[in-house]
Amino acid sequence: MSSTVKIKSALISVYSKENLEPIIISLNKLGVKLYATGGTFDFIENLKIPVTAVEDVTDYPSILGGRVKTLHPKVFGGILGRRENNEDLLQLEKYQIPEIDLVVVDLYPFEKTVAGNSSQADIIEKIDIGGVSLIRAAAKNFNNVVIIPSFNEYAVLQSILDAKNGETTLEERRNLSARAFAVTSHYDSAIFQYFNQTEKIDALRITNSTANVLRYGENPHQKGIFYGNMNEAFEKLNGKELSYNNLLDCNAAVDLIAEFSAPNQERAHNKVSRIGGDSEVASVAIIKHNNACGVATRKNLLDAWKDAMAGDPVSAFGGVIITNANVDAATASEINKLFFEILIAPAYDADALTVLTEKKNRIILKQKNFRLQTTDVRSVLNGYLVQDKDLKTETAADFNCVTSKQPTSAQTTDMLLPIKL
């Protein structure tokens, strides 16, 4: 049996209809028989393209408010049937089950629903059952079936249809199968994490599909990838791409500056605190190899910079600078005297940026008000260490003096600073 398979029939059941129309048109041009469910059926029918409702295949209506549509042997038999297995083919013929060569699915947006602070009832209804089952079935039978597991792969399918007339190799189908299981495993992990906010089951599930390939890891011979959306944390205003080591320093910097509350703004323990404009106080930290080599809080940013720099002017060379105040031109001119890798701030005056962006490789980041992680995870030996992130910012109220001599107010203030480091 040839490893090349031509798509002759397709089952389409998608949430996102964006960019679906050209796919439907291409499938129709190639003479592919289309099957669809619910809203997808209506979408295709509105394009005046022939399509068969899944209910007409199963002889069973969609029930329970749409919770059960495709969970039927006539659907899954057509997907899971092995074309090289004579017994499978005889059973497909006996039970009048049509072969399905292509399955296109886009799951209910569970994570977006959770992020939108929806009700529990709405969130539960966005747990896709049939869609996940279709993806897993088609991915399992990649020898015979093409699986498109999300709208992110629509472009891949469009290319197959336009450039290859709907023909796929075994290697292509296996690759799409791997992508499919990445989609379903991520989806299930997101559901587990939602429930585990309250259930607190001791099971580690970390999943992120947003991969940013870095130039290299800690050293040039190591591969490095950042999983996450950097655009949620920073707006890059100047400079080269962030490296693995840059990101470690940025993380240390952001964690440290979050300890310094903005005036008139109570620090939320799971958010970055920041200040800008006419601030009452300003804090600056200089980070080198994930450690602070200078930190200061003063009534204005220029003084905070000078005193942070005085902490260790030698180690500050080539470091990462962070502040929770708006960077003005005067401070920018002083900072510009130092060779540094990265500057992070919540805002910059226009004339300050003119000074700071003179060097094209210097990284200038505008920090956004994003949610910090609440858990620390490290790979250790043959497993992982997990702990709650230290999000507590101590105040004088947390001190318990056990000597007869009490500290002065100034001494108490001085003691609070090193606790944050």
GROMACS .gro file of C-alpha atoms in nm:
model
  421
    1MET     CA    1   0.000   0.000   0.000
    2SER     CA    2   0.137   0.342  -0.096
    3SER     CA    3   0.222   0.578   0.187
    4THR     CA    4   0.075   0.864  -0.018
    5VAL     CA    5  -0.292   0.924   0.052
    6LYS     CA    6  -0.526   1.149  -0.144
    7ILE     CA    7  -0.804   1.319   0.049
    8LYS     CA    8  -1.142   1.209  -0.085
    9SER     CA    9  -1.364   1.279   0.215
   10ALA     CA   10  -1.347   1.517   0.510
   11LEU     CA   11  -1.521   1.565   0.843
   12ILE     CA   12  -1.513   1.925   0.962
   13SER     CA   13  -1.617   2.034   1.311
   14VAL     CA   14  -1.460   2.363   1.416
   15TYR     CA   15  -1.517   2.646   1.660
   16SER     CA   16  -1.316   2.908   1.473
   17LYS     CA   17  -1.438   2.970   1.120
   18GLU     CA   18  -1.163   3.226   1.050
   19ASN     CA   19  -0.976   3.136   0.727
   20LEU     CA   20  -1.199   2.832   0.686
   21GLU     CA   21  -1.375   2.952   0.370
   22PRO     CA   22  -1.078   2.912   0.131
   23ILE     CA   23  -1.018   2.562   0.269
   24ILE     CA   24  -1.379   2.464   0.200
   25ILE     CA   25  -1.358   2.609  -0.151
   26SER     CA   26  -1.035   2.419  -0.222
   27LEU     CA   27  -1.178   2.092  -0.089
   28ASN     CA   28  -1.484   2.136  -0.309
   29LYS     CA   29  -1.268   2.203  -0.617
   30LEU     CA   30  -1.085   1.876  -0.552
   31GLY     CA   31  -1.415   1.690  -0.534
   32VAL     CA   32  -1.381   1.602  -0.167
   33LYS     CA   33  -1.704   1.485  -0.003
   34LEU     CA   34  -1.774   1.701   0.302
   35TYR     CA   35  -1.934   1.606   0.632
   36ALA     CA   36  -1.990   1.863   0.906
   37THR     CA   37  -2.154   1.931   1.239
   38GLY     CA   38  -2.381   2.208   1.370
   39GLY     CA   39  -2.248   2.555   1.307
   40THR     CA   40  -1.982   2.428   1.068
   41PHE     CA   41  -2.253   2.264   0.854
   42ASP     CA   42  -2.442   2.595   0.842
   43PHE     CA   43  -2.121   2.780   0.750
   44ILE     CA   44  -2.048   2.547   0.457
   45GLU     CA   45  -2.408   2.542   0.340
   46ASN     CA   46  -2.410   2.923   0.333
   47LEU     CA   47  -2.117   2.903   0.090
   48LYS     CA   48  -2.348   2.708  -0.146
   49ILE     CA   49  -2.114   2.409  -0.130
   50PRO     CA   50  -2.253   2.053  -0.098
   51VAL     CA   51  -2.217   1.917   0.255
   52THR     CA   52  -2.369   1.626   0.449
   53ALA     CA   53  -2.475   1.670   0.810
   54VAL     CA   54  -2.323   1.420   1.053
   55GLU     CA   55  -2.677   1.345   1.173
   56ASP     CA   56  -2.755   1.210   0.824
   57VAL     CA   57  -2.462   0.968   0.854
   58THR     CA   58  -2.545   0.847   1.204
   59ASP     CA   59  -2.925   0.858   1.167
   60TYR     CA   60  -2.918   1.013   1.511
   61PRO     CA   61  -2.980   1.377   1.603
   62SER     CA   62  -2.753   1.603   1.801
   63ILE     CA   63  -2.871   1.564   2.162
   64LEU     CA   64  -2.827   1.709   2.510
   65GLY     CA   65  -2.796   2.064   2.386
   66GLY     CA   66  -2.519   1.971   2.142
   67ARG     CA   67  -2.312   1.781   2.398
   68VAL     CA   68  -2.341   1.465   2.186
   69LYS     CA   69  -2.302   1.502   1.808
   70THR     CA   70  -2.018   1.294   1.670
   71LEU     CA   71  -1.979   1.022   1.935
   72HIS     CA   72  -2.108   0.740   1.715
   73PRO     CA   73  -1.959   0.424   1.553
   74LYS     CA   74  -2.048   0.549   1.204
   75VAL     CA   75  -1.825   0.850   1.261
   76PHE     CA   76  -1.538   0.693   1.451
   77GLY     CA   77  -1.547   0.376   1.243
   78GLY     CA   78  -1.487   0.585   0.931
   79ILE     CA   79  -1.190   0.754   1.097
   80LEU     CA   80  -1.032   0.454   1.271
   81GLY     CA   81  -1.088   0.198   0.996
   82ARG     CA   82  -0.755   0.061   0.868
   83ARG     CA   83  -0.756   0.072   0.488
   84GLU     CA   84  -0.490  -0.201   0.471
   85ASN     CA   85  -0.696  -0.436   0.693
   86ASN     CA   86  -0.946  -0.645   0.494
   87GLU     CA   87  -1.156  -0.725   0.800
   88ASP     CA   88  -1.188  -0.354   0.883
   89LEU     CA   89  -1.294  -0.283   0.525
   90LEU     CA   90  -1.556  -0.559   0.533
   91GLN     CA   91  -1.703  -0.418   0.856
   92LEU     CA   92  -1.713  -0.067   0.712
   93GLU     CA   93  -1.906  -0.205   0.413
   94LYS     CA   94  -2.135  -0.420   0.628
   95TYR     CA   95  -2.238  -0.133   0.855
   96GLN     CA   96  -2.242   0.126   0.576
   97ILE     CA   97  -1.973   0.339   0.739
   98PRO     CA   98  -1.813   0.595   0.505
   99GLU     CA   99  -1.434   0.626   0.510
  100ILE     CA  100  -1.307   0.964   0.631
  101ASP     CA  101  -0.964   1.072   0.504
  102LEU     CA  102  -0.942   1.417   0.663
  103VAL     CA  103  -1.059   1.544   1.003
  104VAL     CA  104  -1.054   1.918   1.073
  105VAL     CA  105  -1.123   2.027   1.430
  106ASP     CA  106  -1.090   2.346   1.632
  107LEU     CA  107  -1.178   2.294   1.997
  108TYR     CA  108  -1.398   2.506   2.220
  109PRO     CA  109  -1.188   2.793   2.364
  110PHE     CA  110  -1.161   2.661   2.719
  111GLU     CA  111  -0.861   2.873   2.825
  112LYS     CA  112  -1.005   3.195   2.685
  113THR     CA  113  -1.330   3.127   2.868
  114VAL     CA  114  -1.144   3.079   3.196
  115ALA     CA  115  -0.936   3.392   3.136
  116GLY     CA  116  -1.255   3.589   3.073
  117ASN     CA  117  -1.374   3.529   3.432
  118SER     CA  118  -1.681   3.344   3.306
  119SER     CA  119  -1.916   3.154   3.532
  120GLN     CA  120  -1.835   2.797   3.624
  121ALA     CA  121  -2.130   2.677   3.416
  122ASP     CA  122  -1.997   2.853   3.105
  123ILE     CA  123  -1.646   2.719   3.169
  124ILE     CA  124  -1.768   2.361   3.205
  125GLU     CA  125  -1.964   2.385   2.880
  126LYS     CA  126  -1.641   2.485   2.703
  127ILE     CA  127  -1.481   2.150   2.789
  128ASP     CA  128  -1.480   1.990   2.445
  129ILE     CA  129  -1.557   1.617   2.440
  130GLY     CA  130  -1.636   1.519   2.083
  131GLY     CA  131  -1.369   1.739   1.930
  132VAL     CA  132  -1.091   1.592   2.143
  133SER     CA  133  -1.214   1.241   2.062
  134LEU     CA  134  -1.212   1.315   1.689
  135ILE     CA  135  -0.857   1.451   1.708
  136ARG     CA  136  -0.728   1.151   1.900
  137ALA     CA  137  -0.897   0.902   1.666
  138ALA     CA  138  -0.764   1.065   1.349
  139ALA     CA  139  -0.417   1.110   1.500
  140LYS     CA  140  -0.405   0.743   1.600
  141ASN     CA  141  -0.487   0.638   1.244
  142PHE     CA  142  -0.228   0.866   1.080
  143ASN     CA  143  -0.141   0.583   0.839
  144ASN     CA  144  -0.466   0.660   0.661
  145VAL     CA  145  -0.605   0.989   0.791
  146VAL     CA  146  -0.496   1.352   0.789
  147ILE     CA  147  -0.569   1.541   1.112
  148ILE     CA  148  -0.588   1.919   1.137
  149PRO     CA  149  -0.625   1.969   1.516
  150SER     CA  150  -0.666   2.347   1.540
  151PHE     CA  151  -0.700   2.667   1.341
  152ASN     CA  152  -0.323   2.707   1.381
  153GLU     CA  153  -0.282   2.429   1.123
  154TYR     CA  154  -0.534   2.566   0.873
  155ALA     CA  155  -0.249   2.710   0.667
  156VAL     CA  156  -0.080   2.368   0.655
  157LEU     CA  157  -0.396   2.215   0.514
  158GLN     CA  158  -0.438   2.498   0.264
  159SER     CA  159  -0.087   2.430   0.136
  160ILE     CA  160  -0.159   2.056   0.103
  161LEU     CA  161  -0.473   2.130  -0.098
  162ASP     CA  162  -0.327   2.396  -0.324
  163ALA     CA  163   0.028   2.270  -0.382
  164LYS     CA  164  -0.027   1.893  -0.367
  165ASN     CA  165  -0.388   1.852  -0.482
  166GLY     CA  166  -0.483   1.704  -0.144
  167GLU     CA  167  -0.216   1.433  -0.138
  168THR     CA  168  -0.012   1.370   0.178
  169THR     CA  169   0.287   1.154   0.262
  170LEU     CA  170   0.313   0.930   0.565
  171GLU     CA  171   0.576   1.167   0.710
  172GLU     CA  172   0.338   1.463   0.680
  173ARG     CA  173   0.052   1.275   0.843
  174ARG     CA  174   0.274   1.155   1.127
  175ASN     CA  175   0.391   1.512   1.190
  176LEU     CA  176   0.032   1.633   1.202
  177SER     CA  177  -0.049   1.345   1.438
  178ALA     CA  178   0.223   1.462   1.677
  179ARG     CA  179   0.086   1.817   1.659
  180ALA     CA  180  -0.260   1.678   1.732
  181PHE     CA  181  -0.152   1.506   2.052
  182ALA     CA  182   0.026   1.827   2.153
  183VAL     CA  183  -0.308   2.006   2.117
  184THR     CA  184  -0.508   1.751   2.317
  185SER     CA  185  -0.248   1.711   2.594
  186HIS     CA  186  -0.229   2.090   2.636
  187TYR     CA  187  -0.608   2.114   2.638
  188ASP     CA  188  -0.644   1.845   2.906
  189SER     CA  189  -0.368   2.003   3.117
  190ALA     CA  190  -0.546   2.339   3.105
  191ILE     CA  191  -0.866   2.174   3.228
  192PHE     CA  192  -0.679   1.996   3.509
  193GLN     CA  193  -0.510   2.321   3.614
  194TYR     CA  194  -0.849   2.493   3.631
  195PHE     CA  195  -0.989   2.227   3.864
  196ASN     CA  196  -0.668   2.205   4.063
  197GLN     CA  197  -0.695   2.568   4.169
  198THR     CA  198  -0.927   2.439   4.438
  199GLU     CA  199  -0.861   2.064   4.456
  200LYS     CA  200  -0.482   2.094   4.515
  201ILE     CA  201  -0.395   1.750   4.382
  202ASP     CA  202  -0.020   1.687   4.401
  203ALA     CA  203   0.040   1.634   4.030
  204LEU     CA  204   0.266   1.849   3.811
  205ARG     CA  205   0.130   1.957   3.474
  206ILE     CA  206   0.318   2.229   3.287
  207THR     CA  207   0.221   2.302   2.930
  208ASN     CA  208   0.276   2.599   2.700
  209SER     CA  209   0.240   2.602   2.323
  210THR     CA  210   0.405   2.941   2.266
  211ALA     CA  211   0.767   2.857   2.190
  212ASN     CA  212   1.030   3.126   2.132
  213VAL     CA  213   1.352   2.970   2.001
  214LEU     CA  214   1.651   3.158   2.142
  215ARG     CA  215   1.993   3.202   1.982
  216TYR     CA  216   2.124   2.941   2.227
  217GLY     CA  217   2.096   2.839   2.591
  218GLU     CA  218   2.329   2.931   2.875
  219ASN     CA  219   2.624   2.845   2.648
  220PRO     CA  220   2.650   2.848   2.267
  221HIS     CA  221   2.645   2.467   2.241
  222GLN     CA  222   2.313   2.445   2.429
  223LYS     CA  223   1.969   2.480   2.270
  224GLY     CA  224   1.744   2.734   2.439
  225ILE     CA  225   1.369   2.795   2.413
  226PHE     CA  226   1.144   3.031   2.609
  227TYR     CA  227   0.789   2.901   2.644
  228GLY     CA  228   0.556   3.192   2.705
  229ASN     CA  229   0.438   3.522   2.557
  230MET     CA  230   0.711   3.781   2.610
  231ASN     CA  231   0.486   4.045   2.459
  232GLU     CA  232   0.261   4.018   2.765
  233ALA     CA  233   0.554   4.121   2.986
  234PHE     CA  234   0.751   4.369   2.776
  235GLU     CA  235   0.737   4.598   2.478
  236LYS     CA  236   1.083   4.600   2.318
  237LEU     CA  237   1.170   4.954   2.214
  238ASN     CA  238   1.526   4.893   2.098
  239GLY     CA  239   1.798   4.634   2.069
  240LYS     CA  240   1.869   4.274   1.979
  241GLU     CA  241   1.664   3.971   2.076
  242LEU     CA  242   1.672   3.858   2.438
  243SER     CA  243   1.899   3.563   2.510
  244TYR     CA  244   1.860   3.279   2.761
  245ASN     CA  245   2.089   3.455   3.011
  246ASN     CA  246   1.916   3.788   2.944
  247LEU     CA  247   1.583   3.633   3.039
  248LEU     CA  248   1.721   3.492   3.364
  249ASP     CA  249   1.850   3.838   3.458
  250CYS     CA  250   1.523   4.002   3.352
  251ASN     CA  251   1.331   3.758   3.570
  252ALA     CA  252   1.552   3.835   3.871
  253ALA     CA  253   1.513   4.208   3.803
  254VAL     CA  254   1.134   4.197   3.772
  255ASP     CA  255   1.100   3.984   4.085
  256LEU     CA  256   1.314   4.228   4.282
  257ILE     CA  257   1.152   4.551   4.166
  258ALA     CA  258   0.810   4.403   4.244
  259GLU     CA  259   0.912   4.418   4.611
  260PHE     CA  260   0.904   4.798   4.595
  261SER     CA  261   0.546   4.921   4.608
  262ALA     CA  262   0.439   5.211   4.394
  263PRO     CA  263   0.304   5.518   4.573
  264ASN     CA  264  -0.073   5.521   4.619
  265GLN     CA  265  -0.085   5.169   4.484
  266GLU     CA  266  -0.106   4.858   4.699
  267ARG     CA  267   0.112   4.581   4.563
  268ALA     CA  268  -0.084   4.279   4.444
  269HIS     CA  269   0.127   3.975   4.524
  270ASN     CA  270   0.068   3.818   4.187
  271LYS     CA  271   0.125   4.129   3.980
  272VAL     CA  272   0.414   4.353   3.890
  273SER     CA  273   0.405   4.683   4.075
  274ARG     CA  274   0.531   4.986   3.891
  275ILE     CA  275   0.520   5.365   3.905
  276GLY     CA  276   0.555   5.637   3.649
  277GLY     CA  277   0.514   6.009   3.590
  278ASP     CA  278   0.531   6.230   3.900
  279SER     CA  279   0.626   5.959   4.148
  280GLU     CA  280   0.688   6.024   4.515
  281VAL     CA  281   0.975   5.772   4.529
  282ALA     CA  282   1.173   5.577   4.274
  283SER     CA  283   1.362   5.251   4.303
  284VAL     CA  284   1.647   5.122   4.086
  285ALA     CA  285   1.813   4.781   4.085
  286ILE     CA  286   2.116   4.665   3.889
  287ILE     CA  287   2.133   4.290   3.825
  288LYS     CA  288   2.436   4.086   3.724
  289HIS     CA  289   2.422   3.707   3.687
  290ASN     CA  290   2.079   3.701   3.860
  291ASN     CA  291   2.207   3.886   4.168
  292ALA     CA  292   2.162   4.248   4.271
  293CYS     CA  293   2.487   4.446   4.274
  294GLY     CA  294   2.316   4.776   4.354
  295VAL     CA  295   1.971   4.879   4.480
  296ALA     CA  296   1.843   5.215   4.598
  297THR     CA  297   1.514   5.393   4.670
  298ARG     CA  298   1.511   5.773   4.666
  299LYS     CA  299   1.267   6.060   4.616
  300ASN     CA  300   1.373   6.101   4.254
  301LEU     CA  301   1.503   5.862   3.990
  302LEU     CA  302   1.835   6.035   3.928
  303ASP     CA  303   1.938   6.004   4.294
  304ALA     CA  304   1.814   5.644   4.302
  305TRP     CA  305   2.029   5.565   3.998
  306LYS     CA  306   2.341   5.727   4.139
  307ASP     CA  307   2.313   5.546   4.472
  308ALA     CA  308   2.230   5.209   4.314
  309MET     CA  309   2.534   5.253   4.090
  310ALA     CA  310   2.750   5.333   4.393
  311GLY     CA  311   2.666   4.992   4.542
  312ASP     CA  312   2.914   4.814   4.311
  313PRO     CA  313   3.014   5.021   4.006
  314VAL     CA  314   3.249   4.748   3.882
  315SER     CA  315   2.993   4.466   3.876
  316ALA     CA  316   2.734   4.698   3.722
  317PHE     CA  317   2.927   4.688   3.391
  318GLY     CA  318   2.726   4.485   3.138
  319GLY     CA  319   2.435   4.436   3.377
  320VAL     CA  320   2.057   4.465   3.364
  321ILE     CA  321   1.899   4.781   3.505
  322ILE     CA  322   1.539   4.803   3.621
  323THR     CA  323   1.333   5.082   3.771
  324ASN     CA  324   0.972   5.129   3.871
  325ALA     CA  325   0.974   5.495   3.765
  326ASN     CA  326   0.943   5.684   3.441
  327VAL     CA  327   1.289   5.741   3.289
  328ASP     CA  328   1.358   6.109   3.220
  329ALA     CA  329   1.628   6.263   3.001
  330ALA     CA  330   1.858   6.362   3.289
  331THR     CA  331   1.863   6.009   3.430
  332ALA     CA  332   1.899   5.860   3.083
  333SER     CA  333   2.210   6.071   3.022
  334GLU     CA  334   2.368   5.938   3.344
  335ILE     CA  335   2.273   5.577   3.270
  336ASN     CA  336   2.411   5.617   2.919
  337LYS     CA  337   2.761   5.658   3.064
  338LEU     CA  338   2.757   5.289   3.166
  339PHE     CA  339   2.782   4.994   2.931
  340PHE     CA  340   2.476   4.782   3.010
  341GLU     CA  341   2.282   4.505   2.838
  342ILE     CA  342   1.921   4.587   2.925
  343LEU     CA  343   1.715   4.867   3.077
  344ILE     CA  344   1.362   4.794   3.199
  345ALA     CA  345   1.114   5.065   3.301
  346PRO     CA  346   0.738   5.125   3.292
  347ALA     CA  347   0.776   5.436   3.076
  348TYR     CA  348   1.030   5.661   2.904
  349ASP     CA  349   1.027   6.026   2.808
  350ALA     CA  350   1.078   6.078   2.436
  351ASP     CA  351   1.407   6.264   2.481
  352ALA     CA  352   1.527   5.990   2.717
  353LEU     CA  353   1.467   5.730   2.447
  354THR     CA  354   1.664   5.938   2.200
  355VAL     CA  355   1.967   5.908   2.426
  356LEU     CA  356   1.920   5.544   2.522
  357THR     CA  357   1.865   5.411   2.170
  358GLU     CA  358   2.189   5.553   2.028
  359LYS     CA  359   2.335   5.201   2.044
  360LYS     CA  360   2.135   4.964   1.823
  361ASN     CA  361   2.209   4.645   2.020
  362ARG     CA  362   2.121   4.789   2.360
  363ILE     CA  363   1.794   4.636   2.476
  364ILE     CA  364   1.535   4.885   2.602
  365LEU     CA  365   1.218   4.729   2.744
  366LYS     CA  366   0.893   4.887   2.852
  367GLN     CA  367   0.751   4.674   3.131
  368LYS     CA  368   0.382   4.595   3.128
  369ASN     CA  369   0.158   4.520   3.424
  370PHE     CA  370   0.147   4.143   3.385
  371ARG     CA  371   0.083   3.854   3.618
  372LEU     CA  372   0.389   3.699   3.776
  373GLN     CA  373   0.418   3.324   3.819
  374THR     CA  374   0.307   3.201   4.160
  375THR     CA  375   0.512   2.879   4.151
  376ASP     CA  376   0.885   2.809   4.118
  377VAL     CA  377   0.982   2.492   3.931
  378ARG     CA  378   1.336   2.354   3.889
  379SER     CA  379   1.464   2.034   3.735
  380VAL     CA  380   1.668   1.846   3.995
  381LEU     CA  381   1.832   1.502   3.964
  382ASN     CA  382   1.569   1.279   3.802
  383GLY     CA  383   1.271   1.493   3.897
  384TYR     CA  384   1.146   1.841   3.974
  385LEU     CA  385   1.138   2.070   4.276
  386VAL     CA  386   0.825   2.281   4.311
  387GLN     CA  387   0.751   2.549   4.568
  388ASP     CA  388   0.521   2.846   4.615
  389LYS     CA  389   0.692   3.160   4.493
  390ASP     CA  390   0.803   3.398   4.769
  391LEU     CA  391   0.553   3.677   4.713
  392LYS     CA  392   0.552   3.820   5.063
  393THR     CA  393   0.691   4.172   5.105
  394GLU     CA  394   0.784   4.224   5.468
  395THR     CA  395   0.696   4.546   5.649
  396ALA     CA  396   0.789   4.684   5.990
  397ALA     CA  397   0.475   4.519   6.126
  398ASP     CA  398   0.636   4.180   6.063
  399PHE     CA  399   0.931   4.256   6.294
  400ASN     CA  400   0.937   4.129   6.650
  401CYS     CA  401   1.207   4.297   6.857
  402VAL     CA  402   1.336   4.056   7.124
  403THR     CA  403   1.582   4.296   7.289
  404SER     CA  404   1.520   4.572   7.538
  405LYS     CA  405   1.671   4.825   7.301
  406GLN     CA  406   1.431   4.912   7.023
  407PRO     CA  407   1.548   5.007   6.670
  408THR     CA  408   1.491   5.359   6.549
  409SER     CA  409   1.256   5.427   6.261
  410ALA     CA  410   1.556   5.484   6.033
  411GLN     CA  411   1.714   5.155   6.138
  412THR     CA  412   1.390   4.969   6.074
  413THR     CA  413   1.371   5.122   5.727
  414ASP     CA  414   1.731   5.020   5.659
  415MET     CA  415   1.661   4.662   5.768
  416LEU     CA  416   1.367   4.630   5.531
  417LEU     CA  417   1.584   4.684   5.221
  418PRO     CA  418   1.819   4.382   5.246
  419ILE     CA  419   1.525   4.151   5.322
  420LYS     CA  420   1.401   4.225   4.971
  421LEU     CA  421   1.726   4.123   4.804
   0.00000   0.00000   0.00000
